[in-house]
């Protein structure tokens, strides 16, 4: 059974930092691209970042470039999202997701699978 369990969310003031983790199980993480997307109330889903299986390529939404960093540790079956200089508009539920084709195009990843997500709240 494929599982993706996010941790590290919470509340922070504008300008602060948070680091999200996603522990994967039920599949071979090292074979697939992984990433994060977010959903805020009343907003469309937004891809945030993704990274290929062997870490040779990554992609970021323009809204987070220079502030967020995605990484992965295939030996630990875990991916990470380090978020700095957070803004109130970063407030959303963040989802860890798989990209089974291990492909990143100019618009990011076409995510195939995700679980419950985790709340990130940035106050002004």
JSON list of C-alpha atoms in Angstrom, two decimals, residues 4 22 24 27-36 49-59 70-72 74 79 96-105 108-113:
[
{"chain": "A", "resi": 4, "resn": "UNK", "atom": "CA", "xyz": [3.02, 9.35, 1.94]},
{"chain": "A", "resi": 22, "resn": "UNK", "atom": "CA", "xyz": [7.47, 13.27, 3.58]},
{"chain": "A", "resi": 24, "resn": "UNK", "atom": "CA", "xyz": [7.19, 7.25, 1.72]},
{"chain": "A", "resi": 27, "resn": "UNK", "atom": "CA", "xyz": [6.89, 1.63, -3.32]},
{"chain": "A", "resi": 28, "resn": "UNK", "atom": "CA", "xyz": [10.51, 2.15, -4.39]},
{"chain": "A", "resi": 29, "resn": "UNK", "atom": "CA", "xyz": [10.98, 5.88, -3.88]},
{"chain": "A", "resi": 30, "resn": "UNK", "atom": "CA", "xyz": [14.28, 5.96, -5.79]},
{"chain": "A", "resi": 31, "resn": "UNK", "atom": "CA", "xyz": [12.51, 5.10, -9.06]},
{"chain": "A", "resi": 32, "resn": "UNK", "atom": "CA", "xyz": [10.22, 8.11, -9.22]},
{"chain": "A", "resi": 33, "resn": "UNK", "atom": "CA", "xyz": [10.14, 11.85, -9.29]},
{"chain": "A", "resi": 34, "resn": "UNK", "atom": "CA", "xyz": [8.60, 13.37, -6.18]},
{"chain": "A", "resi": 35, "resn": "UNK", "atom": "CA", "xyz": [7.37, 16.77, -5.25]},
{"chain": "A", "resi": 36, "resn": "UNK", "atom": "CA", "xyz": [5.00, 19.06, -3.45]},
{"chain": "A", "resi": 49, "resn": "UNK", "atom": "CA", "xyz": [8.45, 21.94, -6.42]},
{"chain": "A", "resi": 50, "resn": "UNK", "atom": "CA", "xyz": [9.54, 18.59, -7.73]},
{"chain": "A", "resi": 51, "resn": "UNK", "atom": "CA", "xyz": [12.72, 16.60, -8.15]},
{"chain": "A", "resi": 52, "resn": "UNK", "atom": "CA", "xyz": [13.68, 13.65, -10.32]},
{"chain": "A", "resi": 53, "resn": "UNK", "atom": "CA", "xyz": [14.54, 10.24, -8.95]},
{"chain": "A", "resi": 54, "resn": "UNK", "atom": "CA", "xyz": [18.31, 10.70, -9.11]},
{"chain": "A", "resi": 55, "resn": "UNK", "atom": "CA", "xyz": [18.16, 14.40, -8.20]},
{"chain": "A", "resi": 56, "resn": "UNK", "atom": "CA", "xyz": [19.58, 15.54, -11.53]},
{"chain": "A", "resi": 57, "resn": "UNK", "atom": "CA", "xyz": [16.74, 17.95, -12.14]},
{"chain": "A", "resi": 58, "resn": "UNK", "atom": "CA", "xyz": [14.39, 20.02, -10.04]},
{"chain": "A", "resi": 59, "resn": "UNK", "atom": "CA", "xyz": [11.65, 22.52, -10.72]},
{"chain": "A", "resi": 70, "resn": "UNK", "atom": "CA", "xyz": [13.34, 20.52, -2.38]},
{"chain": "A", "resi": 71, "resn": "UNK", "atom": "CA", "xyz": [15.59, 17.59, -1.60]},
{"chain": "A", "resi": 72, "resn": "UNK", "atom": "CA", "xyz": [15.38, 13.85, -1.17]},
{"chain": "A", "resi": 74, "resn": "UNK", "atom": "CA", "xyz": [16.35, 7.86, -1.26]},
{"chain": "A", "resi": 79, "resn": "UNK", "atom": "CA", "xyz": [11.70, 13.92, 0.61]},
{"chain": "A", "resi": 96, "resn": "UNK", "atom": "CA", "xyz": [3.68, 15.39, -0.95]},
{"chain": "A", "resi": 97, "resn": "UNK", "atom": "CA", "xyz": [3.11, 13.59, -4.23]},
{"chain": "A", "resi": 98, "resn": "UNK", "atom": "CA", "xyz": [4.58, 11.09, -6.67]},
{"chain": "A", "resi": 99, "resn": "UNK", "atom": "CA", "xyz": [5.26, 11.44, -10.37]},
{"chain": "A", "resi": 100, "resn": "UNK", "atom": "CA", "xyz": [5.36, 7.88, -11.66]},
{"chain": "A", "resi": 101, "resn": "UNK", "atom": "CA", "xyz": [6.94, 8.77, -15.02]},
{"chain": "A", "resi": 102, "resn": "UNK", "atom": "CA", "xyz": [9.94, 10.44, -13.34]},
{"chain": "A", "resi": 103, "resn": "UNK", "atom": "CA", "xyz": [9.48, 13.38, -15.65]},
{"chain": "A", "resi": 104, "resn": "UNK", "atom": "CA", "xyz": [9.70, 17.11, -15.14]},
{"chain": "A", "resi": 105, "resn": "UNK", "atom": "CA", "xyz": [8.67, 19.48, -17.89]},
{"chain": "A", "resi": 108, "resn": "UNK", "atom": "CA", "xyz": [6.75, 20.96, -13.30]},
{"chain": "A", "resi": 109, "resn": "UNK", "atom": "CA", "xyz": [5.46, 17.52, -12.45]},
{"chain": "A", "resi": 110, "resn": "UNK", "atom": "CA", "xyz": [2.17, 15.84, -13.32]},
{"chain": "A", "resi": 111, "resn": "UNK", "atom": "CA", "xyz": [1.50, 14.37, -9.91]},
{"chain": "A", "resi": 112, "resn": "UNK", "atom": "CA", "xyz": [-0.19, 11.00, -9.75]},
{"chain": "A", "resi": 113, "resn": "UNK", "atom": "CA", "xyz": [-0.64, 10.14, -6.10]}
]
